[in-house]
Structures are given as structure tokens and as C-alpha cells.
Short mmCIF file of C-alpha atoms in Angstrom, two decimals:
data_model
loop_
_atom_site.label_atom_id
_atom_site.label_comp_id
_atom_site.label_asym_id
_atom_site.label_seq_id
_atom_site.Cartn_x
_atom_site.Cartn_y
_atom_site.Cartn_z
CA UNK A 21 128.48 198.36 123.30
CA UNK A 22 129.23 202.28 123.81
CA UNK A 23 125.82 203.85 125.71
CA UNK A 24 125.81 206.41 123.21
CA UNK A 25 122.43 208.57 125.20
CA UNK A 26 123.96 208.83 128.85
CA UNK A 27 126.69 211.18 129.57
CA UNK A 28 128.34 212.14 132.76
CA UNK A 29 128.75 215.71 134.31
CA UNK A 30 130.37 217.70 136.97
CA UNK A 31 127.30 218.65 139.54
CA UNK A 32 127.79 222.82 139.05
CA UNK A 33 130.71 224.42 141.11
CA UNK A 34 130.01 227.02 142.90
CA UNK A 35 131.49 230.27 141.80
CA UNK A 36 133.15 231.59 144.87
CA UNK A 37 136.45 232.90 145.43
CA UNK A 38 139.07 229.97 144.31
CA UNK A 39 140.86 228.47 141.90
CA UNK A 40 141.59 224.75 140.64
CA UNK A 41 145.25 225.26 141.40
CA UNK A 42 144.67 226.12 144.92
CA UNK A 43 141.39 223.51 145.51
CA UNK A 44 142.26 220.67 143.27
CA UNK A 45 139.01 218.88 145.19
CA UNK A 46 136.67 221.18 143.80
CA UNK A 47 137.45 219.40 140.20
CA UNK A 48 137.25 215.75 141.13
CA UNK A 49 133.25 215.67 139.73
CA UNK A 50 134.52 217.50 137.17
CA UNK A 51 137.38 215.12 136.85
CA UNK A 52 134.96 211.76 137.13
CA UNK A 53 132.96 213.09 134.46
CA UNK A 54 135.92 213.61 131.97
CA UNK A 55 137.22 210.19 132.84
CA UNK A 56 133.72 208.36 132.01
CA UNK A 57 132.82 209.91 129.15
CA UNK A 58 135.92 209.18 127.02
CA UNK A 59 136.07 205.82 128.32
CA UNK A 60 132.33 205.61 126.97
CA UNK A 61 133.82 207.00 123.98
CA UNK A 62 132.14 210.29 123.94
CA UNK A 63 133.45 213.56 123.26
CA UNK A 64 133.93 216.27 126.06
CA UNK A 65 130.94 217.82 127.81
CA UNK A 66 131.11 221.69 129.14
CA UNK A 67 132.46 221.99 132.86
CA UNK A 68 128.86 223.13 134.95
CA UNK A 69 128.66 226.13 137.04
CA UNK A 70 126.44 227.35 139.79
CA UNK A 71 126.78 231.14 139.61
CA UNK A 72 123.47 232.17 141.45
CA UNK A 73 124.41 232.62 144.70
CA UNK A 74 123.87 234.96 147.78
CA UNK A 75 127.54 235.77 147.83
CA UNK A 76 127.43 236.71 144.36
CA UNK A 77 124.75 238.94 145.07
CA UNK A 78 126.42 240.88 147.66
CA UNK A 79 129.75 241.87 145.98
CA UNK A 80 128.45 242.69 142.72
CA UNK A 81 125.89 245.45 145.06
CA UNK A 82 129.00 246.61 146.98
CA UNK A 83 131.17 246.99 143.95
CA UNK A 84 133.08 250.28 143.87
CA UNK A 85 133.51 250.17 140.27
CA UNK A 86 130.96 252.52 138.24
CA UNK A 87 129.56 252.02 135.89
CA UNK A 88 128.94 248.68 137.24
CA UNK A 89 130.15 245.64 135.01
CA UNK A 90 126.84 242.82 133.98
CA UNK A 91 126.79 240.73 136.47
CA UNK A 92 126.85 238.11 134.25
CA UNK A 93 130.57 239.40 132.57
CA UNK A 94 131.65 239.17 136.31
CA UNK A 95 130.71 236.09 136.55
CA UNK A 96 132.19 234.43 133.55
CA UNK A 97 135.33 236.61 133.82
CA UNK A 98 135.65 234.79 137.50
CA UNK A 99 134.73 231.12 136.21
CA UNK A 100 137.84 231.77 133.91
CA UNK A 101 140.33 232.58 136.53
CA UNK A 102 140.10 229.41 138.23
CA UNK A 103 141.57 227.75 135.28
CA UNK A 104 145.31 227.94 134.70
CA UNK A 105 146.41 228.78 131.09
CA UNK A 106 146.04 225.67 128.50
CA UNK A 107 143.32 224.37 131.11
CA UNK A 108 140.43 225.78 129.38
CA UNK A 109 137.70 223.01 129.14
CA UNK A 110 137.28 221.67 125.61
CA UNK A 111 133.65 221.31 126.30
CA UNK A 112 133.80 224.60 127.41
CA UNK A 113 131.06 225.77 130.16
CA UNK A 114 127.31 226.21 131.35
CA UNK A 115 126.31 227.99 133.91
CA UNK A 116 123.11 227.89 135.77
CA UNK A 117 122.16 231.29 134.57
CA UNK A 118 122.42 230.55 130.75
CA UNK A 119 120.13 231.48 127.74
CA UNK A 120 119.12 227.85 127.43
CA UNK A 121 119.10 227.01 130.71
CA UNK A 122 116.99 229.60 132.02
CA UNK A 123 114.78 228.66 128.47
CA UNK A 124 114.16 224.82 129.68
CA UNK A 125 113.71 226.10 133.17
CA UNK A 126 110.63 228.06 132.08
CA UNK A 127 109.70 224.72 129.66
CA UNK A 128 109.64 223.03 132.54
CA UNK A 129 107.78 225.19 134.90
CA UNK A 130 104.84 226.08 132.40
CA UNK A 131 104.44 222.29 131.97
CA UNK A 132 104.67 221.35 135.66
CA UNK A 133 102.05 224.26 136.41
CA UNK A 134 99.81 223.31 133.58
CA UNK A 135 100.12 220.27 135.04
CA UNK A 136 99.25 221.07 138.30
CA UNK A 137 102.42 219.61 140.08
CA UNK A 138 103.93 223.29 140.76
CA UNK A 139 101.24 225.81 141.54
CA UNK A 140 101.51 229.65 142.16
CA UNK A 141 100.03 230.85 145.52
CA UNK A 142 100.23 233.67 148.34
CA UNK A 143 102.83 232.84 150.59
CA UNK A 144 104.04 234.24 154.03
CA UNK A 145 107.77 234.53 153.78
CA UNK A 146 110.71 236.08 155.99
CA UNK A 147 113.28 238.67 153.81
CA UNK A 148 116.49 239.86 155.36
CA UNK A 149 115.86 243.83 157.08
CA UNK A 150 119.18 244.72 156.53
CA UNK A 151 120.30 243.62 152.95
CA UNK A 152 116.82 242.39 151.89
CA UNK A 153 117.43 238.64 150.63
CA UNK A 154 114.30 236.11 151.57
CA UNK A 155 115.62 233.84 154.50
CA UNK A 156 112.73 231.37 154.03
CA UNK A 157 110.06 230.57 155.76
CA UNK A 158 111.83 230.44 159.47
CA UNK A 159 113.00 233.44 161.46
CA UNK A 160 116.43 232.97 161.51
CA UNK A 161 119.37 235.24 160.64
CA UNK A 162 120.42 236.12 156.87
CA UNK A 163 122.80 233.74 155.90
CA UNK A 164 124.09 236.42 153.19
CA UNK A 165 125.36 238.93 155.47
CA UNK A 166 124.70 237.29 158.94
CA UNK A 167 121.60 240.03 159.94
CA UNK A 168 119.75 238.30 162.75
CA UNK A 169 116.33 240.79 162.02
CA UNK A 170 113.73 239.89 159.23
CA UNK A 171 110.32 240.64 158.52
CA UNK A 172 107.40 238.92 157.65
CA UNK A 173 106.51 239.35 153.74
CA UNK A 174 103.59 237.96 152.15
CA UNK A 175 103.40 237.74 148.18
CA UNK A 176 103.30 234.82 145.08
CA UNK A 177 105.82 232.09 145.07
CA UNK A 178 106.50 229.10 143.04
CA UNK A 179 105.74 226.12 145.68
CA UNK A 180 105.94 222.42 144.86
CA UNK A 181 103.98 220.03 147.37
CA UNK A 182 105.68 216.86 147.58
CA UNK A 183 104.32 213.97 148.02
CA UNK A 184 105.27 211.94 151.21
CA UNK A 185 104.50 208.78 149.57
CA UNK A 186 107.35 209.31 147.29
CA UNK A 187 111.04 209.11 148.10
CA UNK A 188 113.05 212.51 147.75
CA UNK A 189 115.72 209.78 146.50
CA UNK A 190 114.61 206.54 144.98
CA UNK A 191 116.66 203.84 143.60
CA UNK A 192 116.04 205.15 139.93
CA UNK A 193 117.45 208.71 141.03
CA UNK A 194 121.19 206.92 141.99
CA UNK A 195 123.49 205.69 139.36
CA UNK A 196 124.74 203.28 140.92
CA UNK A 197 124.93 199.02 140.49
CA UNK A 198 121.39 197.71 141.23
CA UNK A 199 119.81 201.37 141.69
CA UNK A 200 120.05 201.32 145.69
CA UNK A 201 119.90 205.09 147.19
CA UNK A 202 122.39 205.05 150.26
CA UNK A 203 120.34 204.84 153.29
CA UNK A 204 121.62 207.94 155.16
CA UNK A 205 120.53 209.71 151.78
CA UNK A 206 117.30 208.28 151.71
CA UNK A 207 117.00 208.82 155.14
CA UNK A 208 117.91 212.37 155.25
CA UNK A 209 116.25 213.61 152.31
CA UNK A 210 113.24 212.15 153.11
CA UNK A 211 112.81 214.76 156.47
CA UNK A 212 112.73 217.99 153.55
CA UNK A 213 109.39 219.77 154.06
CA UNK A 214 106.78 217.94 152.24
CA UNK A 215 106.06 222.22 150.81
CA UNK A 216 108.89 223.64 149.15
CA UNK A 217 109.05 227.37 148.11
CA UNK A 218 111.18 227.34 144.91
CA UNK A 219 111.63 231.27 143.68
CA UNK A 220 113.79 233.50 145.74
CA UNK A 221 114.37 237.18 145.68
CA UNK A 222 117.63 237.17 144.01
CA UNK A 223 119.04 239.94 142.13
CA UNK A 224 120.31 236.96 139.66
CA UNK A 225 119.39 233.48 138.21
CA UNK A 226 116.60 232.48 135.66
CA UNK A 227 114.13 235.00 135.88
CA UNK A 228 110.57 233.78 136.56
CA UNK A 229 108.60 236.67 135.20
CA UNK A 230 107.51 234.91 132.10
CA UNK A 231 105.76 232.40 134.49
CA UNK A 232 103.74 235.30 136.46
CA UNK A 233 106.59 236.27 139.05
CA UNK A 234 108.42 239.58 138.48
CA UNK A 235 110.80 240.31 140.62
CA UNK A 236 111.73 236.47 141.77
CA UNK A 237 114.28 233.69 140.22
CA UNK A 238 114.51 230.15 140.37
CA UNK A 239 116.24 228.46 142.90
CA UNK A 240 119.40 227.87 142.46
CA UNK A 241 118.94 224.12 143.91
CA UNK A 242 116.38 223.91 141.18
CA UNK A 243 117.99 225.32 138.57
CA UNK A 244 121.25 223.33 138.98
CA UNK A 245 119.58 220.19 137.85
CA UNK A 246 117.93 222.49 134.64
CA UNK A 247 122.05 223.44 133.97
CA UNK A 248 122.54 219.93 133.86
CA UNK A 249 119.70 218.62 131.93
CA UNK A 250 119.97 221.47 129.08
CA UNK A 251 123.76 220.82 128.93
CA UNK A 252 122.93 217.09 128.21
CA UNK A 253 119.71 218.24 125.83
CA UNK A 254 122.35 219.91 123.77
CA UNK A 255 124.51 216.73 123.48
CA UNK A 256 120.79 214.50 122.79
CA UNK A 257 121.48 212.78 126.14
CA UNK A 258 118.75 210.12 127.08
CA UNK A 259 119.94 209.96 130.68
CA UNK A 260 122.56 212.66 132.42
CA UNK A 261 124.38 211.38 135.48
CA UNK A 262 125.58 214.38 137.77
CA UNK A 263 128.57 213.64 139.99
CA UNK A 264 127.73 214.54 143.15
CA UNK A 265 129.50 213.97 147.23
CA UNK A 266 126.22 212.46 149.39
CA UNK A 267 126.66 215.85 151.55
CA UNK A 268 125.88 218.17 148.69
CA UNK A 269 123.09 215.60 147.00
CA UNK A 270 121.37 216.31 150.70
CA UNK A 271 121.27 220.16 150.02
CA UNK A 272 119.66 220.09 146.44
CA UNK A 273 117.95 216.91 146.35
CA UNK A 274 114.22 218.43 147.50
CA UNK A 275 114.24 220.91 145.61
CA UNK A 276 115.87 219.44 142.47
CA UNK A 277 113.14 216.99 142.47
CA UNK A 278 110.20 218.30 140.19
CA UNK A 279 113.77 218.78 137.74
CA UNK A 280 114.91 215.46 136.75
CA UNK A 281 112.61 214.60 133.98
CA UNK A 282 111.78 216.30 130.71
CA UNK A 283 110.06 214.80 128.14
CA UNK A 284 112.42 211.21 128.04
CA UNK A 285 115.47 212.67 129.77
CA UNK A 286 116.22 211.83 133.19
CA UNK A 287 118.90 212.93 135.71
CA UNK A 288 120.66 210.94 138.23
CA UNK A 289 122.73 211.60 141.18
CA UNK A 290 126.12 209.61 141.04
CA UNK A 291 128.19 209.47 144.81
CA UNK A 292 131.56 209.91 145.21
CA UNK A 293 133.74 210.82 147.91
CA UNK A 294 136.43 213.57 148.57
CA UNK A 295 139.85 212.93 147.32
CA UNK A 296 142.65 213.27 150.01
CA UNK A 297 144.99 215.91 148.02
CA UNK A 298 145.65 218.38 150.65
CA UNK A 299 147.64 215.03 151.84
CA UNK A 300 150.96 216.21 149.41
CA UNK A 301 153.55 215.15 152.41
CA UNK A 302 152.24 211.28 151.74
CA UNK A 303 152.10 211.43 148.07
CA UNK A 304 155.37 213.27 147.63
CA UNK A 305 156.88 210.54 149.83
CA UNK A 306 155.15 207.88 147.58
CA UNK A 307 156.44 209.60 144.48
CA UNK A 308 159.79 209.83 145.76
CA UNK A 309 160.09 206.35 146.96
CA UNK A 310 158.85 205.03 143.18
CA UNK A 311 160.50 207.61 141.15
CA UNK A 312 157.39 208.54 139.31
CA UNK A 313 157.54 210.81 136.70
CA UNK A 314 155.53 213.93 135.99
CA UNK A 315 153.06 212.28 133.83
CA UNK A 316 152.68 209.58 136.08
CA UNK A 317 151.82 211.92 138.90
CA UNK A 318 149.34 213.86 136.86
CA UNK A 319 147.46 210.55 135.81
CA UNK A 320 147.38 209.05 139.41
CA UNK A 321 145.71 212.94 140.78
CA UNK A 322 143.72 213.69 138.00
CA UNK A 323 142.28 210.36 136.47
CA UNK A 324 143.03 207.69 138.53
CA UNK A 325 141.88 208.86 141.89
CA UNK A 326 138.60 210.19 141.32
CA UNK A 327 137.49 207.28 139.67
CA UNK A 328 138.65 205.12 142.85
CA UNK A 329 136.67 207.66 144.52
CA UNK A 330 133.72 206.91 143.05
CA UNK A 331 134.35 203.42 144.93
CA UNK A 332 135.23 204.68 147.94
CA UNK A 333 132.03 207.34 148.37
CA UNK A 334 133.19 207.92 152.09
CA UNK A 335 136.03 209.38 151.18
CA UNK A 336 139.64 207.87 150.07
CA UNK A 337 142.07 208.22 153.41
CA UNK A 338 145.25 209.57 153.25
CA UNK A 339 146.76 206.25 154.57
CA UNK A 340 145.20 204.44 151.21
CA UNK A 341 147.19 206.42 148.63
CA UNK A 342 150.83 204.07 149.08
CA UNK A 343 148.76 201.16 148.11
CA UNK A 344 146.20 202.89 146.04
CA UNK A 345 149.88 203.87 144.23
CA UNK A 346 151.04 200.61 143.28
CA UNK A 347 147.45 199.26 142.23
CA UNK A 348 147.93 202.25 139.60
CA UNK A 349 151.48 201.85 138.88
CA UNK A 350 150.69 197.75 138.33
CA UNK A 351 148.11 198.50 135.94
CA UNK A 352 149.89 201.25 134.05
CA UNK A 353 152.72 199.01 133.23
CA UNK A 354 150.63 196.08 132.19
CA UNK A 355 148.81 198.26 129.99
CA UNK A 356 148.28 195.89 126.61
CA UNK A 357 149.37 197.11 123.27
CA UNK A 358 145.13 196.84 122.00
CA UNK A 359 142.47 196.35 124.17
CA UNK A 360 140.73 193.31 124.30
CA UNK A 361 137.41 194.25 122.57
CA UNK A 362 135.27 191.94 124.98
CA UNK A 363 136.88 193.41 128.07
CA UNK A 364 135.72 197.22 127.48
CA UNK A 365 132.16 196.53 126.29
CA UNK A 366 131.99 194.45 129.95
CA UNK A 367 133.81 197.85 131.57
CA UNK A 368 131.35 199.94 129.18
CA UNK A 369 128.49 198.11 130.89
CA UNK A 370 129.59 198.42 134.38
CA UNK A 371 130.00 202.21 133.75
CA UNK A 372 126.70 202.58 132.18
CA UNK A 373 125.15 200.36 135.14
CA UNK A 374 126.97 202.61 137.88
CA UNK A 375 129.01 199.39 139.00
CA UNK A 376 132.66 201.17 140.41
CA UNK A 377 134.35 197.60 141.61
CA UNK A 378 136.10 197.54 138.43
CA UNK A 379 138.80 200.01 139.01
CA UNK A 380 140.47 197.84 141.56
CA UNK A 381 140.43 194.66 138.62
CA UNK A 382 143.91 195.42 137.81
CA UNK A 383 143.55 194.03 134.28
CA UNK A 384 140.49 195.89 133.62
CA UNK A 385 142.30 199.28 134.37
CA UNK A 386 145.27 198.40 132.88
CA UNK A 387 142.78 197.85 129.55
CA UNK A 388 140.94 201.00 130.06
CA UNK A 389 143.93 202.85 130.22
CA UNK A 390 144.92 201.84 126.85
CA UNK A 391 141.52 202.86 125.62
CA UNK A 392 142.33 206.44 126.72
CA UNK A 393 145.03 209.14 126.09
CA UNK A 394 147.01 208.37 129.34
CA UNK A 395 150.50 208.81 128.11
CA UNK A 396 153.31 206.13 129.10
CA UNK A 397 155.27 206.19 131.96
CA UNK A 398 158.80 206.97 132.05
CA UNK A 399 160.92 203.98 133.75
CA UNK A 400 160.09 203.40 137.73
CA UNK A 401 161.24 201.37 140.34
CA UNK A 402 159.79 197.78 140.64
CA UNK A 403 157.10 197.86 143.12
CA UNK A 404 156.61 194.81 145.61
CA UNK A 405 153.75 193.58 147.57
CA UNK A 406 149.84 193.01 146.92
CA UNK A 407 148.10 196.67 147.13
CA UNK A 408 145.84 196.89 150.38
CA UNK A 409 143.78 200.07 149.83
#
């Protein structure tokens, strides 16, 4: 059975100065997401973008172009460069500083304070001297422009107090087989301050004046997890799975955490590990030697691999991809003319219960292949020997 209520999306990209045909890594949640959902049988979901950021901030100030574009047109008129033409995402896009994102944000924040589990209060704070952006609650240089001087500042925040009974990452926040955070996750996370200051003093976001604080935004850790849960509130999600690298999970897990509920929708984290494609000497070599076709190639990159990485959460070595190669190029050609009915409601499960293993069941692939648009292979050599990834 297809789990019609839980969808998969890309956690938000950051909207610095790239693009996908330069930093094909920067896609592979992106790419995991894609892959998921239309084996689930669901139709595409919008690519997710973080485009509140310090960087942001800075070059749209020191723009020499007046009068000075919305940030916000700057912003979408970058998110569209990094695609190349035809690319265009059929779910087209959210960013973290949408209408209805920034709508559920404030939802959310006028129930948690009603609640009492985010509060308003006075708090002592250190801002930048030289471009002005709060550096938190430590004297330490801006990490915007690198200005070791701040100042003490004292004025209302948004805080959340956490409690340190509760996991920043339980089981039941990881999609994964048996709901087991990763012990270096729940290890790390668990040392964020137990008081967490969640409105910064940035000249964009989801402004948090309709909640008593002129002048402030949400964090963009915070309002990440909002992009995600309104994108999957659109699409009547009962549960959104974010892909997410352990590494970045650390960095917005904290604060993310009074954001991953909303009246019956959850979020949940997903790992997966970096995909090896700055390795093009090995998998030219491995093309070469097999004679694989264009389409071929584009499948292996673009589908096959970061699913395998979702396996492989430590990251897939450039030494795997040979073997990793012939695992694919088995399954592709023993791709069935139907799939067996049986067969994809157990891989539908095993998706839906965050179980990877069955990407390396070479008749299970070769069946969810068929299940998806992957387009035939042109003829390739035979391949020999059992794959060792």
C-alpha cells in the first residue's frame, strides 16, 4: 500500500553563490526526495530553499545598484540561476521566507506562546559594532563580516527553554528502520544550550512583529523546519521527512525543535551521506570500461546514487562506485517487463519505515526501476563478478 500522508523533501539549500552544474552534491537531498516520492507514487514536491542568511544580508546592503532591487526578487532571481535550462523543478520552489511560510511560522509561535512553551523576555545579547548583526549571546567575532568588536545589547527576544529531560533528537524525530537516532547525533545535539534565543536581527526572514517583536525575524534554523512543514501542509502531508547529512541535522536540530509538530503533522530528519561526484576520473574510467550510455550515466548520478547514499550515511567512497556500477548496471538490465505487485508494496513499506537495505536487493531495484520513468539502457558490455561496495 502507497503511504499516501508522508512525503519526502530536500532539507532547504542554502542560497549562496553556486549552481547545480558546478555542485552536483548540493542536489543529492533534493535528488533523494524526487526518487522516494515517485516510487511512493506521489507527484513532485517544490525544491526547498533557505534564503535568510547573513551573507544575503550583506550583499544586498552593499549593492551598487539604485534603486535597490526587493530583496526578495534577488533572491528568487538567484535560486533560478542554479538551475540549467529545462531543469526547472516541476514542483517548483519554497523558500524559507514565503507568504505561507512566514504565515504558519507566526501559527505556530502564537500557539507555542499561548502555550507557554516559547515565552517573550528581556534578554542580554551581543550585536556586531561594525555591520550590526546579533552574534549571540557569546563575545566572539561577527561571523558575517569577520568584526572581532561587539557590544552588549539588551532588549525582547523569542527564547525557548528546553527541557533537559527530553532528547534534542529522539527516535521518533529519525526516519529511519526501528526509529534509532545515531548516537553521535544524539550525543551532540543533546550539549545545545538548554535556553535558546530564536529571533535575530536580520534585515530578512519571517518577520516577528505580529508576535510583539519589531525589528527581529525568525531564525533561520527555525524557520527551515516551518518551510518544510508548510510545503508538506500544502500537499495534506501527515508526516514530512526532510533529507538531511548528520553534520547539518547538528546545526538546526535545537533550534528546529519547538517546529516539528503542528496540529497532526510531524517532521523528521532522514540521514544520508555525501555522494563522491567530484570523483569524475573514477567514474569516467568506469563508464568507459562498460560503455555506458548517456542515459545510463544520468540514472547511476542522479537516482541511483543518492538513494545508496541514504545507506551509506557516512558517505559513499570513491573506491565503491566500480562495484556500486555493476550492482546498478545488474539491476537495470534485469528490470521486469511489470512489476510484481507484492514486491513494491514490501519496497513501499520499507520506504515508508525508513529501512534503506533494499537498494542493494538487486531484484528489488531492478523492480523499482520499472515502477519509475528510468529510461532503458542502450547495449553495454557484459559485466563479471559479484559487486563489493
Amino acid at each position: 500500500m502507497v503511504a499516501r500522508h508522508l512525503f519526502f523533501f530536500n532539507g532547504p539549500v542554502q542560497n549562496q553563490e553556486f549552481t547545480f552544474a558546478e555542485k552536483p552534491g548540493k542536489a543529492v537531498g533534493i535528488r533523494i526526495a524526487a526518487a522516494l516520492n515517485q516510487l511512493l507514487g506521489h507527484s513532485p514536491v517544490p525544491h526547498l530553499w533557505n534564503t535568510v542568511t547573513l551573507s544575503g544580508d550583506l550583499r544586498h546592503r552593499h549593492t551598487t545598484t539604485w534603486p535597490r532591487r526587493p530583496r526578495a526578487d534577488v533572491e528568487a532571481d538567484a535560486i533560478a540561476a542554479k538551475y540549467a535550462p529545462g531543469t526547472w523543478p516541476p514542483g517548483g520552489i519554497v523558500t524559507d521566507a514565503d507568504r505561507p511560510v512566514a504565515d504558519l511560522a507566526r501559527e505556530m509561535i502564537a500557539e507555542a506562546l499561548s502555550a507557554g512553551t516559547l515565552t517573550i523576555s528581556r534578554e542580554r545579547v551581543r550585536v556586531c559594532a561594525g555591520c550590526g548583526h546579533m552574534t549571540g549571546t557569546a563575545d566572539h567575532a561577527c561571523r558575517a563580516c569577520g568584526n572581532a568588536a561587539t557590544r552588549a545589547h539588551v532588549a525582547e527576544h523569542l527564547v525557548a527553554e528546553r527541557d533537559p529531560a527530553r532528547p534534542v533528537v529522539a527516535g521518533e524525530d529519525i526516519h529511519a528502520f526501528r526509529r534509532r537516532a545515531p548516537l553521535q547525533l544524539r550525543n551532540a545535539a543533546g550539549n545545545a544550550p538548554a535556553r535558546l534565543i530564536l529571533s535575530r536581527t536580520r534585515a530578512y526572514g519571517i518577520d516577528l512583529e505580529a508576535v510583539g517583536l519589531p525589528g527581529l525575524v525568525l531564525d533561520p534554523r527555525a524557520g527551515l523546519h516551518v518551510a518544510v512543514l508548510a510545503a508538506a501542509r500544502r500537499l495534506q502531508a501527515d508526516v514530512a521527512v526532510m533529507t538531511t547529512t548528520a553534520n547539518a541535522a547538528l546545526n538546526v536540530a535545537a533550534h528546529g525543535q519547538p517546529f516539528r509538530t503542528h496540529h497532526g503533522l510531524r517532521l523528521r530528519y532522514v540521514l544520508h551521506g555525501h555522494v563522491p561526484y567530484s570523483a569524475a576520473s573514477v567514474l569516467s574510467q568506469v563508464y568507459e570500461r562498460h560503455q555506458a550510455d548517456a542515459a545510463t550515466q544520468t540514472t547511476f548520478e542522479t537516482w541511483f546514487l543518492p538513494l545508496y547514499a541514504l545507506k551509506e550515511k557516512n558517505g559513499v567512497r570513491a573506491e565503491q562506485l566500480p562495484a556500486l556500477f555493476k550492482h546498478f548496471s545488474r539491476a537495470r538490465r534485469a528490470r521486469p517487463p511489470h512489476p510484481d505487485p507484492q514486491l513494491i508494496d514490501n519496497l513501499h513499506r520499507s520506504i515508508t519505515e525508513g529501512d534503506a537495505d533494499w537498494v542493494m536487493r538487486q531484484s528489488v531495484l531492478a523492480h523499482a526501476m520499472t515502477s519509475t520513468d528510468i529510461p532503458q539502457p542502450d547495449d553495454e558490455v557484459e559485466l563479471t563478478g559479484a559487486p563489493t561496495p
